[in-house]
Amino acid sequence: MVQYKWKGIFLAGMLLFGLTQSIQAQNVINGKKIYETRCLVCHQADGGGVPNMNAPLDGSTNVVGNDISRLVKIIKNGFKDKVELDGNYYSNDMTPNPDLTDAAIADVLSYIRTSWSNKSSIVTLAQVKNANKGNQKKNSK
Amino acid sequence: MKKIIYFLFLFLFCIGIFANAQDNAGLTLPAGFKANLFAENIGGARHIAITKNGIVFAKLNRANKQGQSIVRLEDANKDGVADKITGLANYGGTGIYLNGNSLYASSNEAIFKYELDNKDEVLNPLSPVTIVSGLINRRQHESKSITFDKANHIYVNIGAYSNACQEQDRTPGSKGKIPCPILDSAGGIWKFDGNKENQTYGDGMRYATGLRNVVGLDWNTQTNKLYVSQHGRDQLNTFFPSLYNDAQNAELPAETFYEINEGDNAGWPYIYYDPSQHKKIVSPEYGGDGQKEGASNFINPAVAFPAHMAPMAVLFYTGDQFPAKYKNGAFITFHGSWNRAPLPQEGFFVAFVPFKNGKATGEWEIFANGFAGTIDGAKVTSTNKAKARPCGLAQGPDGSIYVSDDTKGAIFKISYNK
């Protein structure tokens, strides 16, 4: 009986693991589609960007880093500031995407954080919602 | 057996080295021309200038590891490769021009003047004279390319800090501003006195307007006219997907090469040039639908090139080394596109524009190709994968031409020997 119990827990665990994996995979698949229609033109098919003009996403410390709220904000509002990114500067303004849903933002972030040489974590809908709350607070200050 | 394989590899390796020396530095050229690497890895080299003694000065986009942004390259043993490399200055930028013994260089806001001694060494590396300052630099299209006429006037491009003068830059559906306020201080060519110190906008004049971003410009000394090459606007499909699809955007608008007279208006942001309709078309930000023609007072290009290839430098060839057809024609470097994605990128070559009786014929041809270094000349899909991107152009005293690359900083020397 004890044996069966452990087997059951093991199987349930496997099922849960598989399920999360497929959710993650679906996240990334959806994200790839969004990337191709919105982001690829500037950031390029290989995520490498365009030297001095459009920032690379592949290998970018900001993209794979932990500041999810900043990434969410940039996708929503675009980007116009002159900042150094991994030792380089990029001159083009980034297009805002105010019409992207939180789920779509989670998907596209999941894609760019796990594609090319990037091996970071995916981003969940809850994380994007949290980031929005944080960004709103910052804005209202 | 192992030994045989070993020797076979050694043999192939030697062939490889030999072929490398014979392969024109990876470039494809017309018959009779050869190319070699004059320098490598000097840092992103924008425009270049060459003295009558053959010393090459390259302006770097950013200061290199030595903290220098103008590199002086000398080929002391005359083997076609720079062997004495020094540097000066610390500001990044694009423009560099030799006017007699004066060397002019630009940052993204200002133009400075240095003097050379009779060995082409810079006499005042730490104390250049500021000729112009305070030019607009708002990140986009910040390069300040320079050229001179015969009367010692500087012509400088001040690029528009915008794609299409939308109320919100690069934003879907955002309307164009009427009139476009950017044109007061950018989006054109300004003319200044080449000798007068400390000039700014009030001292110069707007020589031509309606030019989004000119990186390449040169004075045609044969006809006494300014010629400029414009980077056309981006992303028609991104912002107006109901009017343009990806394939249409890849071919619109033309990259344009203009003969400029004082007061000319090339029409940015109100129109763009459609190379297949041969027409100036009203920009969608200003009510255009891809067909509606723009005002006729905007000038027409002398040559229309395929879209997005990014012309970086113009050089009127006045040497005697190349065959007669090249004399007084224009070479133009193309940096290579990014906005043709998701379609393959184009450019990454040097084009030649033939002139007849002082006018461009309207034709053009690829002169030197292969800078991107793709296998078997395959198309570049992501711009950052190009190994070299042609940028600056200059003519050496023997009539060879030099092409700079602003990725890692190679300088190619191209010569003709029948």
PDB file of N, CA and C in Angstrom, chain B residues 343-409:
ATOM      1  N   LEU B 343      12.311  40.141 -44.731  1.00  0.00           N
ATOM      2  CA  LEU B 343      12.978  39.744 -45.970  1.00  0.00           C
ATOM      3  C   LEU B 343      14.498  39.881 -45.786  1.00  0.00           C
ATOM      4  N   PRO B 344      15.286  39.210 -46.652  1.00  0.00           N
ATOM      5  CA  PRO B 344      16.751  39.301 -46.505  1.00  0.00           C
ATOM      6  C   PRO B 344      17.244  40.746 -46.654  1.00  0.00           C
ATOM      7  N   GLN B 345      18.370  41.040 -46.028  1.00  0.00           N
ATOM      8  CA  GLN B 345      18.931  42.391 -46.087  1.00  0.00           C
ATOM      9  C   GLN B 345      19.677  42.607 -47.400  1.00  0.00           C
ATOM     10  N   GLU B 346      19.864  43.880 -47.768  1.00  0.00           N
ATOM     11  CA  GLU B 346      20.597  44.234 -48.990  1.00  0.00           C
ATOM     12  C   GLU B 346      21.595  45.339 -48.674  1.00  0.00           C
ATOM     13  N   GLY B 347      22.569  45.502 -49.580  1.00  0.00           N
ATOM     14  CA  GLY B 347      23.576  46.545 -49.406  1.00  0.00           C
ATOM     15  C   GLY B 347      24.916  45.907 -49.102  1.00  0.00           C
ATOM     16  N   PHE B 348      25.651  46.444 -48.149  1.00  0.00           N
ATOM     17  CA  PHE B 348      26.974  45.920 -47.769  1.00  0.00           C
ATOM     18  C   PHE B 348      27.922  45.916 -48.976  1.00  0.00           C
ATOM     19  N   PHE B 349      27.824  46.961 -49.824  1.00  0.00           N
ATOM     20  CA  PHE B 349      28.717  47.028 -50.986  1.00  0.00           C
ATOM     21  C   PHE B 349      29.062  48.476 -51.317  1.00  0.00           C
ATOM     22  N   VAL B 350      29.970  48.630 -52.283  1.00  0.00           N
ATOM     23  CA  VAL B 350      30.280  49.954 -52.826  1.00  0.00           C
ATOM     24  C   VAL B 350      29.695  50.008 -54.226  1.00  0.00           C
ATOM     25  N   ALA B 351      28.898  51.045 -54.493  1.00  0.00           N
ATOM     26  CA  ALA B 351      28.281  51.204 -55.813  1.00  0.00           C
ATOM     27  C   ALA B 351      29.050  52.256 -56.600  1.00  0.00           C
ATOM     28  N   PHE B 352      28.895  52.191 -57.918  1.00  0.00           N
ATOM     29  CA  PHE B 352      29.453  53.234 -58.773  1.00  0.00           C
ATOM     30  C   PHE B 352      28.319  53.863 -59.582  1.00  0.00           C
ATOM     31  N   VAL B 353      28.321  55.198 -59.618  1.00  0.00           N
ATOM     32  CA  VAL B 353      27.309  55.956 -60.367  1.00  0.00           C
ATOM     33  C   VAL B 353      28.016  56.677 -61.516  1.00  0.00           C
ATOM     34  N   PRO B 354      27.794  56.239 -62.763  1.00  0.00           N
ATOM     35  CA  PRO B 354      28.445  56.900 -63.893  1.00  0.00           C
ATOM     36  C   PRO B 354      27.882  58.302 -64.123  1.00  0.00           C
ATOM     37  N   PHE B 355      28.760  59.231 -64.516  1.00  0.00           N
ATOM     38  CA  PHE B 355      28.357  60.595 -64.864  1.00  0.00           C
ATOM     39  C   PHE B 355      28.709  60.849 -66.336  1.00  0.00           C
ATOM     40  N   LYS B 356      27.865  61.601 -66.987  1.00  0.00           N
ATOM     41  CA  LYS B 356      28.108  61.983 -68.384  1.00  0.00           C
ATOM     42  C   LYS B 356      27.808  63.465 -68.506  1.00  0.00           C
ATOM     43  N   ASN B 357      28.731  64.218 -69.043  1.00  0.00           N
ATOM     44  CA  ASN B 357      28.578  65.675 -69.170  1.00  0.00           C
ATOM     45  C   ASN B 357      28.174  66.335 -67.855  1.00  0.00           C
ATOM     46  N   GLY B 358      28.765  65.865 -66.767  1.00  0.00           N
ATOM     47  CA  GLY B 358      28.535  66.494 -65.472  1.00  0.00           C
ATOM     48  C   GLY B 358      27.228  66.127 -64.797  1.00  0.00           C
ATOM     49  N   LYS B 359      26.494  65.167 -65.343  1.00  0.00           N
ATOM     50  CA  LYS B 359      25.232  64.738 -64.715  1.00  0.00           C
ATOM     51  C   LYS B 359      25.232  63.219 -64.541  1.00  0.00           C
ATOM     52  N   ALA B 360      24.599  62.751 -63.471  1.00  0.00           N
ATOM     53  CA  ALA B 360      24.436  61.310 -63.283  1.00  0.00           C
ATOM     54  C   ALA B 360      23.552  60.780 -64.396  1.00  0.00           C
ATOM     55  N   THR B 361      23.914  59.608 -64.932  1.00  0.00           N
ATOM     56  CA  THR B 361      23.099  59.044 -66.017  1.00  0.00           C
ATOM     57  C   THR B 361      21.800  58.448 -65.479  1.00  0.00           C
ATOM     58  N   GLY B 362      21.725  58.242 -64.169  1.00  0.00           N
ATOM     59  CA  GLY B 362      20.559  57.587 -63.561  1.00  0.00           C
ATOM     60  C   GLY B 362      20.796  56.106 -63.350  1.00  0.00           C
ATOM     61  N   GLU B 363      21.845  55.569 -64.003  1.00  0.00           N
ATOM     62  CA  GLU B 363      22.207  54.164 -63.824  1.00  0.00           C
ATOM     63  C   GLU B 363      23.134  54.024 -62.619  1.00  0.00           C
ATOM     64  N   TRP B 364      23.304  52.812 -62.156  1.00  0.00           N
ATOM     65  CA  TRP B 364      24.310  52.537 -61.132  1.00  0.00           C
ATOM     66  C   TRP B 364      24.667  51.067 -61.199  1.00  0.00           C
ATOM     67  N   GLU B 365      25.812  50.709 -60.647  1.00  0.00           N
ATOM     68  CA  GLU B 365      26.240  49.313 -60.645  1.00  0.00           C
ATOM     69  C   GLU B 365      26.990  49.019 -59.343  1.00  0.00           C
ATOM     70  N   ILE B 366      27.022  47.738 -58.981  1.00  0.00           N
ATOM     71  CA  ILE B 366      27.814  47.349 -57.805  1.00  0.00           C
ATOM     72  C   ILE B 366      29.274  47.316 -58.237  1.00  0.00           C
ATOM     73  N   PHE B 367      30.132  48.019 -57.494  1.00  0.00           N
ATOM     74  CA  PHE B 367      31.568  48.055 -57.810  1.00  0.00           C
ATOM     75  C   PHE B 367      32.325  47.028 -56.972  1.00  0.00           C
ATOM     76  N   ALA B 368      32.152  47.083 -55.673  1.00  0.00           N
ATOM     77  CA  ALA B 368      32.852  46.154 -54.776  1.00  0.00           C
ATOM     78  C   ALA B 368      31.841  45.529 -53.838  1.00  0.00           C
ATOM     79  N   ASN B 369      31.833  44.192 -53.780  1.00  0.00           N
ATOM     80  CA  ASN B 369      30.853  43.485 -52.960  1.00  0.00           C
ATOM     81  C   ASN B 369      31.566  42.441 -52.104  1.00  0.00           C
ATOM     82  N   GLY B 370      30.831  41.899 -51.135  1.00  0.00           N
ATOM     83  CA  GLY B 370      31.398  40.824 -50.322  1.00  0.00           C
ATOM     84  C   GLY B 370      31.880  41.269 -48.950  1.00  0.00           C
ATOM     85  N   PHE B 371      31.637  42.528 -48.593  1.00  0.00           N
ATOM     86  CA  PHE B 371      32.079  43.035 -47.285  1.00  0.00           C
ATOM     87  C   PHE B 371      31.431  42.245 -46.137  1.00  0.00           C
ATOM     88  N   ALA B 372      30.190  41.799 -46.349  1.00  0.00           N
ATOM     89  CA  ALA B 372      29.470  41.109 -45.271  1.00  0.00           C
ATOM     90  C   ALA B 372      30.121  39.767 -44.930  1.00  0.00           C
ATOM     91  N   GLY B 373      30.897  39.211 -45.870  1.00  0.00           N
ATOM     92  CA  GLY B 373      31.651  37.992 -45.582  1.00  0.00           C
ATOM     93  C   GLY B 373      30.792  36.750 -45.413  1.00  0.00           C
ATOM     94  N   THR B 374      29.635  36.705 -46.069  1.00  0.00           N
ATOM     95  CA  THR B 374      28.783  35.515 -45.960  1.00  0.00           C
ATOM     96  C   THR B 374      29.328  34.417 -46.875  1.00  0.00           C
ATOM     97  N   ILE B 375      28.996  33.179 -46.563  1.00  0.00           N
ATOM     98  CA  ILE B 375      29.496  32.043 -47.343  1.00  0.00           C
ATOM     99  C   ILE B 375      28.816  32.023 -48.709  1.00  0.00           C
ATOM    100  N   ASP B 376      29.624  31.952 -49.751  1.00  0.00           N
ATOM    101  CA  ASP B 376      29.143  31.943 -51.140  1.00  0.00           C
ATOM    102  C   ASP B 376      28.235  33.125 -51.454  1.00  0.00           C
ATOM    103  N   GLY B 377      28.471  34.247 -50.789  1.00  0.00           N
ATOM    104  CA  GLY B 377      27.698  35.447 -51.098  1.00  0.00           C
ATOM    105  C   GLY B 377      26.234  35.365 -50.690  1.00  0.00           C
ATOM    106  N   ALA B 378      25.925  34.482 -49.733  1.00  0.00           N
ATOM    107  CA  ALA B 378      24.532  34.350 -49.271  1.00  0.00           C
ATOM    108  C   ALA B 378      24.040  35.690 -48.707  1.00  0.00           C
ATOM    109  N   LYS B 379      22.730  35.903 -48.751  1.00  0.00           N
ATOM    110  CA  LYS B 379      22.148  37.133 -48.220  1.00  0.00           C
ATOM    111  C   LYS B 379      22.305  37.196 -46.699  1.00  0.00           C
ATOM    112  N   VAL B 380      22.483  38.390 -46.205  1.00  0.00           N
ATOM    113  CA  VAL B 380      22.513  38.597 -44.761  1.00  0.00           C
ATOM    114  C   VAL B 380      21.060  38.608 -44.276  1.00  0.00           C
ATOM    115  N   THR B 381      20.753  37.847 -43.222  1.00  0.00           N
ATOM    116  CA  THR B 381      19.385  37.899 -42.704  1.00  0.00           C
ATOM    117  C   THR B 381      19.293  38.849 -41.516  1.00  0.00           C
ATOM    118  N   SER B 382      20.255  38.780 -40.600  1.00  0.00           N
ATOM    119  CA  SER B 382      20.289  39.714 -39.472  1.00  0.00           C
ATOM    120  C   SER B 382      21.503  40.614 -39.653  1.00  0.00           C
ATOM    121  N   THR B 383      21.251  41.938 -39.663  1.00  0.00           N
ATOM    122  CA  THR B 383      22.287  42.912 -40.020  1.00  0.00           C
ATOM    123  C   THR B 383      23.561  42.743 -39.203  1.00  0.00           C
ATOM    124  N   ASN B 384      23.399  42.406 -37.910  1.00  0.00           N
ATOM    125  CA  ASN B 384      24.575  42.325 -37.042  1.00  0.00           C
ATOM    126  C   ASN B 384      25.526  41.197 -37.420  1.00  0.00           C
ATOM    127  N   LYS B 385      25.091  40.292 -38.304  1.00  0.00           N
ATOM    128  CA  LYS B 385      25.951  39.180 -38.720  1.00  0.00           C
ATOM    129  C   LYS B 385      26.947  39.583 -39.817  1.00  0.00           C
ATOM    130  N   ALA B 386      26.779  40.769 -40.410  1.00  0.00           N
ATOM    131  CA  ALA B 386      27.709  41.205 -41.447  1.00  0.00           C
ATOM    132  C   ALA B 386      29.084  41.402 -40.825  1.00  0.00           C
ATOM    133  N   LYS B 387      30.113  40.808 -41.422  1.00  0.00           N
ATOM    134  CA  LYS B 387      31.464  40.896 -40.846  1.00  0.00           C
ATOM    135  C   LYS B 387      32.005  42.315 -40.976  1.00  0.00           C
ATOM    136  N   ALA B 388      31.774  42.946 -42.130  1.00  0.00           N
ATOM    137  CA  ALA B 388      32.200  44.339 -42.317  1.00  0.00           C
ATOM    138  C   ALA B 388      31.052  45.098 -42.976  1.00  0.00           C
ATOM    139  N   ARG B 389      30.932  46.385 -42.627  1.00  0.00           N
ATOM    140  CA  ARG B 389      29.890  47.226 -43.219  1.00  0.00           C
ATOM    141  C   ARG B 389      30.560  48.475 -43.785  1.00  0.00           C
ATOM    142  N   PRO B 390      30.525  48.622 -45.134  1.00  0.00           N
ATOM    143  CA  PRO B 390      31.209  49.745 -45.765  1.00  0.00           C
ATOM    144  C   PRO B 390      30.698  51.080 -45.242  1.00  0.00           C
ATOM    145  N   CYS B 391      31.625  51.999 -44.955  1.00  0.00           N
ATOM    146  CA  CYS B 391      31.214  53.304 -44.445  1.00  0.00           C
ATOM    147  C   CYS B 391      31.975  54.419 -45.169  1.00  0.00           C
ATOM    148  N   GLY B 392      33.196  54.733 -44.746  1.00  0.00           N
ATOM    149  CA  GLY B 392      33.924  55.853 -45.341  1.00  0.00           C
ATOM    150  C   GLY B 392      34.563  55.512 -46.672  1.00  0.00           C
ATOM    151  N   LEU B 393      34.887  56.557 -47.438  1.00  0.00           N
ATOM    152  CA  LEU B 393      35.487  56.416 -48.771  1.00  0.00           C
ATOM    153  C   LEU B 393      36.478  57.547 -48.972  1.00  0.00           C
ATOM    154  N   ALA B 394      37.637  57.239 -49.513  1.00  0.00           N
ATOM    155  CA  ALA B 394      38.560  58.318 -49.867  1.00  0.00           C
ATOM    156  C   ALA B 394      39.484  57.837 -50.966  1.00  0.00           C
ATOM    157  N   GLN B 395      40.043  58.818 -51.690  1.00  0.00           N
ATOM    158  CA  GLN B 395      40.940  58.508 -52.798  1.00  0.00           C
ATOM    159  C   GLN B 395      42.373  58.779 -52.372  1.00  0.00           C
ATOM    160  N   GLY B 396      43.262  57.814 -52.607  1.00  0.00           N
ATOM    161  CA  GLY B 396      44.673  57.988 -52.272  1.00  0.00           C
ATOM    162  C   GLY B 396      45.387  58.773 -53.364  1.00  0.00           C
ATOM    163  N   PRO B 397      46.619  59.232 -53.086  1.00  0.00           N
ATOM    164  CA  PRO B 397      47.362  60.041 -54.071  1.00  0.00           C
ATOM    165  C   PRO B 397      47.670  59.274 -55.355  1.00  0.00           C
ATOM    166  N   ASP B 398      47.733  57.933 -55.294  1.00  0.00           N
ATOM    167  CA  ASP B 398      48.014  57.157 -56.514  1.00  0.00           C
ATOM    168  C   ASP B 398      46.747  56.789 -57.277  1.00  0.00           C
ATOM    169  N   GLY B 399      45.593  57.264 -56.796  1.00  0.00           N
ATOM    170  CA  GLY B 399      44.330  56.972 -57.481  1.00  0.00           C
ATOM    171  C   GLY B 399      43.644  55.705 -57.003  1.00  0.00           C
ATOM    172  N   SER B 400      44.230  55.009 -56.019  1.00  0.00           N
ATOM    173  CA  SER B 400      43.511  53.891 -55.394  1.00  0.00           C
ATOM    174  C   SER B 400      42.386  54.476 -54.551  1.00  0.00           C
ATOM    175  N   ILE B 401      41.358  53.677 -54.238  1.00  0.00           N
ATOM    176  CA  ILE B 401      40.370  54.149 -53.274  1.00  0.00           C
ATOM    177  C   ILE B 401      40.404  53.272 -52.024  1.00  0.00           C
ATOM    178  N   TYR B 402      40.038  53.879 -50.913  1.00  0.00           N
ATOM    179  CA  TYR B 402      40.032  53.208 -49.617  1.00  0.00           C
ATOM    180  C   TYR B 402      38.601  53.204 -49.093  1.00  0.00           C
ATOM    181  N   VAL B 403      38.216  52.084 -48.500  1.00  0.00           N
ATOM    182  CA  VAL B 403      36.860  51.926 -47.952  1.00  0.00           C
ATOM    183  C   VAL B 403      36.989  51.521 -46.483  1.00  0.00           C
ATOM    184  N   SER B 404      36.351  52.253 -45.588  1.00  0.00           N
ATOM    185  CA  SER B 404      36.422  51.877 -44.178  1.00  0.00           C
ATOM    186  C   SER B 404      35.197  51.082 -43.761  1.00  0.00           C
ATOM    187  N   ASP B 405      35.354  50.347 -42.666  1.00  0.00           N
ATOM    188  CA  ASP B 405      34.265  49.520 -42.121  1.00  0.00           C
ATOM    189  C   ASP B 405      34.073  49.951 -40.674  1.00  0.00           C
ATOM    190  N   ASP B 406      32.816  50.148 -40.266  1.00  0.00           N
ATOM    191  CA  ASP B 406      32.606  50.652 -38.902  1.00  0.00           C
ATOM    192  C   ASP B 406      32.099  49.585 -37.934  1.00  0.00           C
ATOM    193  N   THR B 407      32.309  48.297 -38.268  1.00  0.00           N
ATOM    194  CA  THR B 407      32.014  47.281 -37.246  1.00  0.00           C
ATOM    195  C   THR B 407      33.274  47.133 -36.375  1.00  0.00           C
ATOM    196  N   LYS B 408      34.255  46.363 -36.866  1.00  0.00           N
ATOM    197  CA  LYS B 408      35.503  46.219 -36.096  1.00  0.00           C
ATOM    198  C   LYS B 408      36.545  47.229 -36.538  1.00  0.00           C
ATOM    199  N   GLY B 409      36.362  47.783 -37.735  1.00  0.00           N
ATOM    200  CA  GLY B 409      37.302  48.807 -38.170  1.00  0.00           C
ATOM    201  C   GLY B 409      38.374  48.301 -39.103  1.00  0.00           C
TER     202      GLY B 409
END
